[in-house]
Structures are given as C-alpha cells and as structure tokens.
PDB file of C-alpha atoms in Angstrom:
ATOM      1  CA  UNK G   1      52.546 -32.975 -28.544  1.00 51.00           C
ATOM      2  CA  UNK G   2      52.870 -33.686 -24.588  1.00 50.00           C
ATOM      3  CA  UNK G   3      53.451 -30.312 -24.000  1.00 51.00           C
ATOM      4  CA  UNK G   4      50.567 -28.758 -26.899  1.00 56.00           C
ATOM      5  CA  UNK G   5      47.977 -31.027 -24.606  1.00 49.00           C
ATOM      6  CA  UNK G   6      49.349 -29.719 -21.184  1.00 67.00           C
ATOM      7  CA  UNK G   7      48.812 -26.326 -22.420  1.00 67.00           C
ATOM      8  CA  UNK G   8      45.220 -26.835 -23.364  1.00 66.00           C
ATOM      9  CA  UNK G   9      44.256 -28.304 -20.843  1.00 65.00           C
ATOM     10  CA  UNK G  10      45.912 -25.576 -18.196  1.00 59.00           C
ATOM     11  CA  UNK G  11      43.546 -23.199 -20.652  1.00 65.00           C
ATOM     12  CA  UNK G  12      40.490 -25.424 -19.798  1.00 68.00           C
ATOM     13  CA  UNK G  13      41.230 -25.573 -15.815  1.00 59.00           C
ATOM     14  CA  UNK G  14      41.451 -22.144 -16.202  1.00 61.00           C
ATOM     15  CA  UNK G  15      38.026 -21.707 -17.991  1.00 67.00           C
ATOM     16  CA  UNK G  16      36.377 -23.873 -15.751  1.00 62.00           C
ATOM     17  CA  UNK G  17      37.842 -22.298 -12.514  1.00 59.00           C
ATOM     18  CA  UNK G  18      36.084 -18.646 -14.151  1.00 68.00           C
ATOM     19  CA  UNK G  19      32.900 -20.366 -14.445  1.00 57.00           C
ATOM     20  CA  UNK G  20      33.305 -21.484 -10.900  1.00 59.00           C
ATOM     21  CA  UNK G  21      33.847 -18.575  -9.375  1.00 57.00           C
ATOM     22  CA  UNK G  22      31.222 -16.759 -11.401  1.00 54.00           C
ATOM     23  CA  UNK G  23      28.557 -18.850 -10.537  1.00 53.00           C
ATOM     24  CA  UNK G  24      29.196 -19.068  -6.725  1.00 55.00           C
ATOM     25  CA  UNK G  25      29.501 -15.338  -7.171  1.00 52.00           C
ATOM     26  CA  UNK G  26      25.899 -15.430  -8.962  1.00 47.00           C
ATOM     27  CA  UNK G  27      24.166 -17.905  -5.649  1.00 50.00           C
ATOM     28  CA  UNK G  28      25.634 -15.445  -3.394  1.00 44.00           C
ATOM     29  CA  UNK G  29      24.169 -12.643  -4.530  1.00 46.00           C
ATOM     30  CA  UNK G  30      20.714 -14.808  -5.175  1.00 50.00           C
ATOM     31  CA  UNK G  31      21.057 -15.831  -1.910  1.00 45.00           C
ATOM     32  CA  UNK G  32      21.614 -12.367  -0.485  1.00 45.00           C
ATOM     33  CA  UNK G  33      18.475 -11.166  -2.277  1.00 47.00           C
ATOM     34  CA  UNK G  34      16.167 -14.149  -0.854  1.00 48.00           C
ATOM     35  CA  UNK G  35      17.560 -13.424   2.930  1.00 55.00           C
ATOM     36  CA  UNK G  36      16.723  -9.568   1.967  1.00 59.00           C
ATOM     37  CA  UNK G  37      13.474 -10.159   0.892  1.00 56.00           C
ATOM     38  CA  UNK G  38      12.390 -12.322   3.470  1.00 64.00           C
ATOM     39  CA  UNK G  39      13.624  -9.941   6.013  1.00 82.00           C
ATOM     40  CA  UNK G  40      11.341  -6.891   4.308  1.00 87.00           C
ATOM     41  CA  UNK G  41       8.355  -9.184   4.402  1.00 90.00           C
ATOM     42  CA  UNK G  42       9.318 -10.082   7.836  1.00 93.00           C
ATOM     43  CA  UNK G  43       9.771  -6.330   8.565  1.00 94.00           C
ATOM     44  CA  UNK G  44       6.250  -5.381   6.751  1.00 96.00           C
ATOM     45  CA  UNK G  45       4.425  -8.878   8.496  1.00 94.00           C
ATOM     46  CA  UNK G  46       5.318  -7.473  11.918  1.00 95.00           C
ATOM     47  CA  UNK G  47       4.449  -3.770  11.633  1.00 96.00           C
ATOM     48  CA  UNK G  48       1.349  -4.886  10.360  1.00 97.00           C
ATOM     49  CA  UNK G  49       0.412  -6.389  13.347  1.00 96.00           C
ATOM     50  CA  UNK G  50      -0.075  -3.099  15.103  1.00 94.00           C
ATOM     51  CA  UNK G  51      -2.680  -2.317  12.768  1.00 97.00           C
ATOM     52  CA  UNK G  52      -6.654  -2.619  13.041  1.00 97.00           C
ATOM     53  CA  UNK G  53      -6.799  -4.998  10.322  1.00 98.00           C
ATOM     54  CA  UNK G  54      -3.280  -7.122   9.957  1.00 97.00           C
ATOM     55  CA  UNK G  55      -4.105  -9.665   7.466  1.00 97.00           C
ATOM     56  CA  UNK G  56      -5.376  -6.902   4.676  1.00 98.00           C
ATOM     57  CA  UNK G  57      -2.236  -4.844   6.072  1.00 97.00           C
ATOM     58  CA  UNK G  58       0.064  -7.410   4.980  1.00 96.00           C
ATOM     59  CA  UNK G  59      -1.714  -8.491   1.758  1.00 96.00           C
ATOM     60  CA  UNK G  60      -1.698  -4.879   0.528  1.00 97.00           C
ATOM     61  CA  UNK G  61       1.914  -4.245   1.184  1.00 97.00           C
ATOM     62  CA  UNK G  62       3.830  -7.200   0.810  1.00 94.00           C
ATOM     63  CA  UNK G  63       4.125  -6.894  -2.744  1.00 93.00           C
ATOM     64  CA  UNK G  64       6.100  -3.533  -1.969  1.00 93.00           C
ATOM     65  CA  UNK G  65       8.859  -5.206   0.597  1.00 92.00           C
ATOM     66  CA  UNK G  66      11.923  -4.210  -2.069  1.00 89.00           C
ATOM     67  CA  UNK G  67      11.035  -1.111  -1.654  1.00 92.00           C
ATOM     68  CA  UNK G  68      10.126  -0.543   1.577  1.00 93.00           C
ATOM     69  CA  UNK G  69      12.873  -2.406   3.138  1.00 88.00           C
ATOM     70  CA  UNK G  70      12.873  -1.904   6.780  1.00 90.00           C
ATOM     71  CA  UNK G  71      12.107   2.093   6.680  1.00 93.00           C
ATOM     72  CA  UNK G  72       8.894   2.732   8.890  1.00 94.00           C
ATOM     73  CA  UNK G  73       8.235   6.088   7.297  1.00 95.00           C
ATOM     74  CA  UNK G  74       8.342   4.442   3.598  1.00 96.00           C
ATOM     75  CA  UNK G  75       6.001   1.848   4.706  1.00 97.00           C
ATOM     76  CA  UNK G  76       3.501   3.967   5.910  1.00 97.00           C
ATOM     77  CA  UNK G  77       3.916   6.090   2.756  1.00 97.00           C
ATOM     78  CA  UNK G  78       2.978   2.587   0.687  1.00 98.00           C
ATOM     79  CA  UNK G  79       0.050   2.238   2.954  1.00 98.00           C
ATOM     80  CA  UNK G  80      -1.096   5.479   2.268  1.00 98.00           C
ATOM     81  CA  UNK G  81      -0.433   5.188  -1.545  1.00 98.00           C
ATOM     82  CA  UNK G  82      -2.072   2.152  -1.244  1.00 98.00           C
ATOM     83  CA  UNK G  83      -4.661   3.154  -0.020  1.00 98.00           C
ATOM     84  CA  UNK G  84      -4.839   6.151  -2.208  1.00 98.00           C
ATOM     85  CA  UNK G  85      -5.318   4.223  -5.412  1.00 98.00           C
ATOM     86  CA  UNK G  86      -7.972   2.055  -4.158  1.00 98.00           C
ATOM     87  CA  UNK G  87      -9.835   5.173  -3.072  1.00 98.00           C
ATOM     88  CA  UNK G  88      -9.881   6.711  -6.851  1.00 97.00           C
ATOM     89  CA  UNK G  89     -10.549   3.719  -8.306  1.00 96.00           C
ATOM     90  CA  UNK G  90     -14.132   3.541  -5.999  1.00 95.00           C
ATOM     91  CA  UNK G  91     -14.871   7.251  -6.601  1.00 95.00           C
ATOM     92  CA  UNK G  92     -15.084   6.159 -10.215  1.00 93.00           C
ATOM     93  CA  UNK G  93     -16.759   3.043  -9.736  1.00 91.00           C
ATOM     94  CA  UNK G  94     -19.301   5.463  -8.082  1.00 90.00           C
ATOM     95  CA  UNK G  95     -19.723   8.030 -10.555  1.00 89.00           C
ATOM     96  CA  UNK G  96     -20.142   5.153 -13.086  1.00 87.00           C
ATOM     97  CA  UNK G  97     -22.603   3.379 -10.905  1.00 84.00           C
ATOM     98  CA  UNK G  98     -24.951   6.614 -10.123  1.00 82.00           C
ATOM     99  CA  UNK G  99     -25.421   6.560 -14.022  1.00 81.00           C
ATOM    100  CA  UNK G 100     -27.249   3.381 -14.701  1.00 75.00           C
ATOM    101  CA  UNK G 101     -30.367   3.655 -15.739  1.00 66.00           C
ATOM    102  CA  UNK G 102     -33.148   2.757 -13.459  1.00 76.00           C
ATOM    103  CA  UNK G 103     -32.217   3.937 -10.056  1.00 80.00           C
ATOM    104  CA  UNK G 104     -34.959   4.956  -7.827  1.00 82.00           C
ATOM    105  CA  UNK G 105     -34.607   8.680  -6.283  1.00 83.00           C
ATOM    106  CA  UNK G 106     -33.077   7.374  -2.657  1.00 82.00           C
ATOM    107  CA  UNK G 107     -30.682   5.395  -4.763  1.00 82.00           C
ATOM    108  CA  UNK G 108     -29.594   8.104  -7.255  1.00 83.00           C
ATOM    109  CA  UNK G 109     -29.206  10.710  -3.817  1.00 85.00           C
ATOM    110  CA  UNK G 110     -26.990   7.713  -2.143  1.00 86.00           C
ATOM    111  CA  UNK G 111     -24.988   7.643  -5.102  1.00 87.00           C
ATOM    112  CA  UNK G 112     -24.156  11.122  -5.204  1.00 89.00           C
ATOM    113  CA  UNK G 113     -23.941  11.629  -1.903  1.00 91.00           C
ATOM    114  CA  UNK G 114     -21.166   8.761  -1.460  1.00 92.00           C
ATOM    115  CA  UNK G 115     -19.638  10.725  -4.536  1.00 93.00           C
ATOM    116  CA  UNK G 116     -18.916  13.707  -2.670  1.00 96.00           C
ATOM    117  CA  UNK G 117     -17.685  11.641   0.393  1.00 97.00           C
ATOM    118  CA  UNK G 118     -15.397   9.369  -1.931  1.00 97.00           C
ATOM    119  CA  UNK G 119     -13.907  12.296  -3.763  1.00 97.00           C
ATOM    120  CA  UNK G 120     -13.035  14.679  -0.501  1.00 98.00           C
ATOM    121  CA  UNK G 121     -11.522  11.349   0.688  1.00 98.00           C
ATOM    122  CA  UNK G 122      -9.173  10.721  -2.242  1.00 98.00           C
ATOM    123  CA  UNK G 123      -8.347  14.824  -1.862  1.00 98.00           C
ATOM    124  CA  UNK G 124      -7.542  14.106   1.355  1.00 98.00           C
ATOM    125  CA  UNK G 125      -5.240  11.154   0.941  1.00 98.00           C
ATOM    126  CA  UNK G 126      -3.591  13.165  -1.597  1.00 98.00           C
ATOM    127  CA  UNK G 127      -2.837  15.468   0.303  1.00 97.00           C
ATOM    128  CA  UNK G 128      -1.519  13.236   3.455  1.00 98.00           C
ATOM    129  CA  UNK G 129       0.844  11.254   0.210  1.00 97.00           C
ATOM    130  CA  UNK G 130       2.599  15.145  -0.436  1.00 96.00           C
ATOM    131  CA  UNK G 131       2.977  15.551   3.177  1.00 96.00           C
ATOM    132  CA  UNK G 132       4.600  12.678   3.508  1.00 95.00           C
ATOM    133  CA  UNK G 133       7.080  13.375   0.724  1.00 94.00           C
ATOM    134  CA  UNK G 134       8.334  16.248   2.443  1.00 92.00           C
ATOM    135  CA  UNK G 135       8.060  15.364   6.043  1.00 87.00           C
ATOM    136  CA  UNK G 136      11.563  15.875   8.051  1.00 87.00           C
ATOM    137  CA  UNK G 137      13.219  18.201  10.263  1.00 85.00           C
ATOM    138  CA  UNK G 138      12.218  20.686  13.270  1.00 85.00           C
ATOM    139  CA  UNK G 139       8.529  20.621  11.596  1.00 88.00           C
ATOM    140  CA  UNK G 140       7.978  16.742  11.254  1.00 92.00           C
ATOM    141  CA  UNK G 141       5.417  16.434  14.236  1.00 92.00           C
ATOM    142  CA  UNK G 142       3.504  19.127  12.633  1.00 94.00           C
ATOM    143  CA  UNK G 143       3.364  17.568   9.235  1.00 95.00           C
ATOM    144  CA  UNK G 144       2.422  14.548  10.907  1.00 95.00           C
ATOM    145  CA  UNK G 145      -0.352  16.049  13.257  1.00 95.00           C
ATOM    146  CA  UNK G 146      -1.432  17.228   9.857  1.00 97.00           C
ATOM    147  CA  UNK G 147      -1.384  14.053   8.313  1.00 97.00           C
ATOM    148  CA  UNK G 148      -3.055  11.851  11.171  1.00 98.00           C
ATOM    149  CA  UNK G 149      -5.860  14.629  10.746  1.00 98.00           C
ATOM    150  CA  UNK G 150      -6.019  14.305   6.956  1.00 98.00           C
ATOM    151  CA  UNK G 151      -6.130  10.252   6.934  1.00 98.00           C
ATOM    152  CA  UNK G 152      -8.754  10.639   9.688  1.00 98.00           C
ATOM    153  CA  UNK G 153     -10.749  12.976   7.980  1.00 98.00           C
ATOM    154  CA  UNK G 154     -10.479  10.779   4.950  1.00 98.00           C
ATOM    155  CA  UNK G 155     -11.713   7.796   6.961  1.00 98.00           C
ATOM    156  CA  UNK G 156     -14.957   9.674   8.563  1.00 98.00           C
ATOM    157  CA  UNK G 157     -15.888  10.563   4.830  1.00 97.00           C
ATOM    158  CA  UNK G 158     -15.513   7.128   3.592  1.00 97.00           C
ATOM    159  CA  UNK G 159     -17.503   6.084   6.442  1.00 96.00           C
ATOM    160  CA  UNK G 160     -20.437   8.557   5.703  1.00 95.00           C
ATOM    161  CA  UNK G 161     -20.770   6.943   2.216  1.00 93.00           C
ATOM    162  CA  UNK G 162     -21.361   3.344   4.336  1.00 90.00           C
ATOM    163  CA  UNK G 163     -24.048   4.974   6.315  1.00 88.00           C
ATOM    164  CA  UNK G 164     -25.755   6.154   3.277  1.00 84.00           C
ATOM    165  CA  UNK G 165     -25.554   3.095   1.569  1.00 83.00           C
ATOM    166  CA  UNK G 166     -26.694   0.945   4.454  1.00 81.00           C
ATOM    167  CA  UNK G 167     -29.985   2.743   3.799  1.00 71.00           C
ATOM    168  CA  UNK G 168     -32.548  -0.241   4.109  1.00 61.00           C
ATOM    169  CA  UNK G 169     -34.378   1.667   0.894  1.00 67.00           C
ATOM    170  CA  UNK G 170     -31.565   0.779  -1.429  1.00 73.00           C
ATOM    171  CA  UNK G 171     -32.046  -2.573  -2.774  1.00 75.00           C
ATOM    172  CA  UNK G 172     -29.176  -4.799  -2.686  1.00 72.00           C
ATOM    173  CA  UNK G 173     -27.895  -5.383  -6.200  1.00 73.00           C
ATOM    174  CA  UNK G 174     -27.436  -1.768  -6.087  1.00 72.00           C
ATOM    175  CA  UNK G 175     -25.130  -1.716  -2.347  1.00 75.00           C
ATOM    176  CA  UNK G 176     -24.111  -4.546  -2.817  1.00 78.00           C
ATOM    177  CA  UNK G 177     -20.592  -4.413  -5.074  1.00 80.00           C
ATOM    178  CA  UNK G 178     -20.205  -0.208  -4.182  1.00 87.00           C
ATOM    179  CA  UNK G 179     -20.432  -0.855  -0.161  1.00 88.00           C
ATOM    180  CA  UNK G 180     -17.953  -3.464  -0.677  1.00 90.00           C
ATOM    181  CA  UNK G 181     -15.560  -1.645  -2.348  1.00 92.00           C
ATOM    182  CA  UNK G 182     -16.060   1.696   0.016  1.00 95.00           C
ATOM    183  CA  UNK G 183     -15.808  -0.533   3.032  1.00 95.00           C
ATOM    184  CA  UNK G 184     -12.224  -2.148   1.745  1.00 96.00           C
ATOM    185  CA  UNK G 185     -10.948   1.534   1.328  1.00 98.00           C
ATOM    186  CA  UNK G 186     -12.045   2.204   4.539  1.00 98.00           C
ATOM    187  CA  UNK G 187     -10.024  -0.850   6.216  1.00 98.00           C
ATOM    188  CA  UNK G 188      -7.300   0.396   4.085  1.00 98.00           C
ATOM    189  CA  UNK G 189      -7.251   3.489   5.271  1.00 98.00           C
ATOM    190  CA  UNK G 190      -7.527   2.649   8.949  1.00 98.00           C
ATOM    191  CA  UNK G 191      -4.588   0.719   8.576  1.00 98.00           C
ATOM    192  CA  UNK G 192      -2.519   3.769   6.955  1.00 98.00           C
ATOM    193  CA  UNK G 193      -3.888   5.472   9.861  1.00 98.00           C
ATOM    194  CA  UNK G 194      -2.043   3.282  12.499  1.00 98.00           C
ATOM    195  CA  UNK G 195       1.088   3.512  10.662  1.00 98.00           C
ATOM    196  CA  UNK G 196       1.740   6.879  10.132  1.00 97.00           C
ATOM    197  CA  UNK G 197       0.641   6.899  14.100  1.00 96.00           C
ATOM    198  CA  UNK G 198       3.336   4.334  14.342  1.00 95.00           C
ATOM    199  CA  UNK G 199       6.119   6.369  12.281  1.00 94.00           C
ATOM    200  CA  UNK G 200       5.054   9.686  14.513  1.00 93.00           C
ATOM    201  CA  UNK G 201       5.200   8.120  17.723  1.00 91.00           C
ATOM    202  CA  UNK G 202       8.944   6.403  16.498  1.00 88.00           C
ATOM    203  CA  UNK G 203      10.091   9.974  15.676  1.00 85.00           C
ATOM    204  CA  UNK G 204       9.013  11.353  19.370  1.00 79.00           C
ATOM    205  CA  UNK G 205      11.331   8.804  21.374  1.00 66.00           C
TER     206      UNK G 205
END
C-alpha cells in the first residue's frame, strides 16, 4: 500500500514539475514578446521624430510595430501604405461629395477639380508602394530618387485640392469635412516623405 502511494505520488511530482516548466516556458516567451513590442514602438516613436508631423507619424504606424520591427525601409513602406489608403478613401469621399444635389457652379468645379488632384495623388503613391517593393541593389538610389519625386508630386497635388477648396466662395458645410480629410492625407504624406528621405540617406553612408 506504502509503496502503491509512493508511486502515485512520484507520478504527481512529476505532473506538476511538466506544468512548471511549461508555464515558465509560456511567461518567457510572453515576456519576450512584450520587450519586442515595446522595442518596435520604441523603434517607430523615435523615427517618427524626424518627421514634419511626429505625433500623427506615430499614431498612424504604431499599430504596425510587429511588423515593422526595427527595419527603416519597412517602416517607410507602412508610411507610404498608410498613407496610400487614406488617399483612396478621400478620392471617393470626393467623387461622392461632388454628387449631392445642390452645389453651386464654383462648388461643383472645386469638387472636380480636387478629384483630379486626389486621384493623380493616389496613382502616384501607388506607384512609390511598387517601387518600394522592389527597391535593392546597384539601382536603389535611383528607385529612391524616383520615389522621393513620386511622394512629392503626390503631396503638391493634394495640396492643389486645399487651395481650391480654401476658395472663400465655397460655403463651409461643403469644405468643411472634404478639406479635412485632404489636409490629413497631406500630413500623411509629408511624413512618408521624410522617411523614405530617411531610408535613402541610411543607404548612402
């Protein structure tokens, strides 16, 4: 009986010395996650800082630290799919806007106007995001000359819409929500802008 009972409970040590070892195993890893994590964000809140507009920078990105990591040219591929998305999703906030009844001429002619501006933007980005993709080897600084020139192209469009619909003739309820939304992808993409100037300049040295 003595010896049944020693036998069980050896089998129960054992069991509990598994479980142990599984779970300090388990808050290990957790714990090497967290310190990663906190190390992208860390990574993502510092680059950031070189930009025009940090606080936005960081905002925008931060949800992508896990895959980012530490890797300059994948963060300023984020920033520029970032900003990529937010620019489509204001050309069609346009295109819906410019077909509400009961614009006045001026306002119709902003509409399309920023239209046109919004669009060759997002074409633009698009084309910076496949650059990017490819972007390594003896023609890097050429695909990034190109790219600089894209984004910057992209922003001097986005800024042509905020011209045209600063026009005192437009009343406000109609600027109002479109300008704001044009003038965020504009922020957003001035911030892509100083990254992918950031990764360039890192490949040169």
């Amino acid at each position: 009986m003595a010896r049944t009972f020693s036998i069980h409970a050896l089998i129960i040590l054992l069991i509990a010395l598994q479980f142990s070892s599984y779970f300090n195993t388990c808050s290990a890893s957790r714990k090497s996650h967290s310190n990663e994590y906190l190390t992208n964000q860390e990574y993502i809140k510092n680059s950031c800082r070189g930009t025009t507009y940090p606080k936005l920078c960081l905002k925008s990105l931060a949800r992508h630290a896990s895959k980012i990591k530490a890797d300059p040219k994948l963060l300023a591929h984020a920033a520029l799919n970032t900003t990529f998305f937010a620019a489509k999703a204001t050309s069609k906030l346009l295109a819906h806007t410019s077909k509400v009844h009961g614009l006045r001429p001026n306002e119709a002619a902003a509409m399309v106007d920023c239209i046109a501006d919004v669009s060759d933007s997002v074409q633009k980005l698009q084309k910076s995001i496949k650059e990017m993709d490819r972007a390594e080897g003896s023609d890097l600084q050429v695909q990034m000359n190109d790219i600089q020139m894209w984004v910057n192209t992209a922003l001097d469009e986005e800024e042509t819409c905020m011209n045209a619909l600063a026009n005192k003739a437009i009343r406000s309820k109609v600027k109002r929500g479109v300008r704001r939304r044009v003038v965020k992808v504009a922020l957003l993409t001035s911030n892509a802008l100083n990254l992918v100037k950031s990764f360039a300049l890192a490949q040169k040295n």
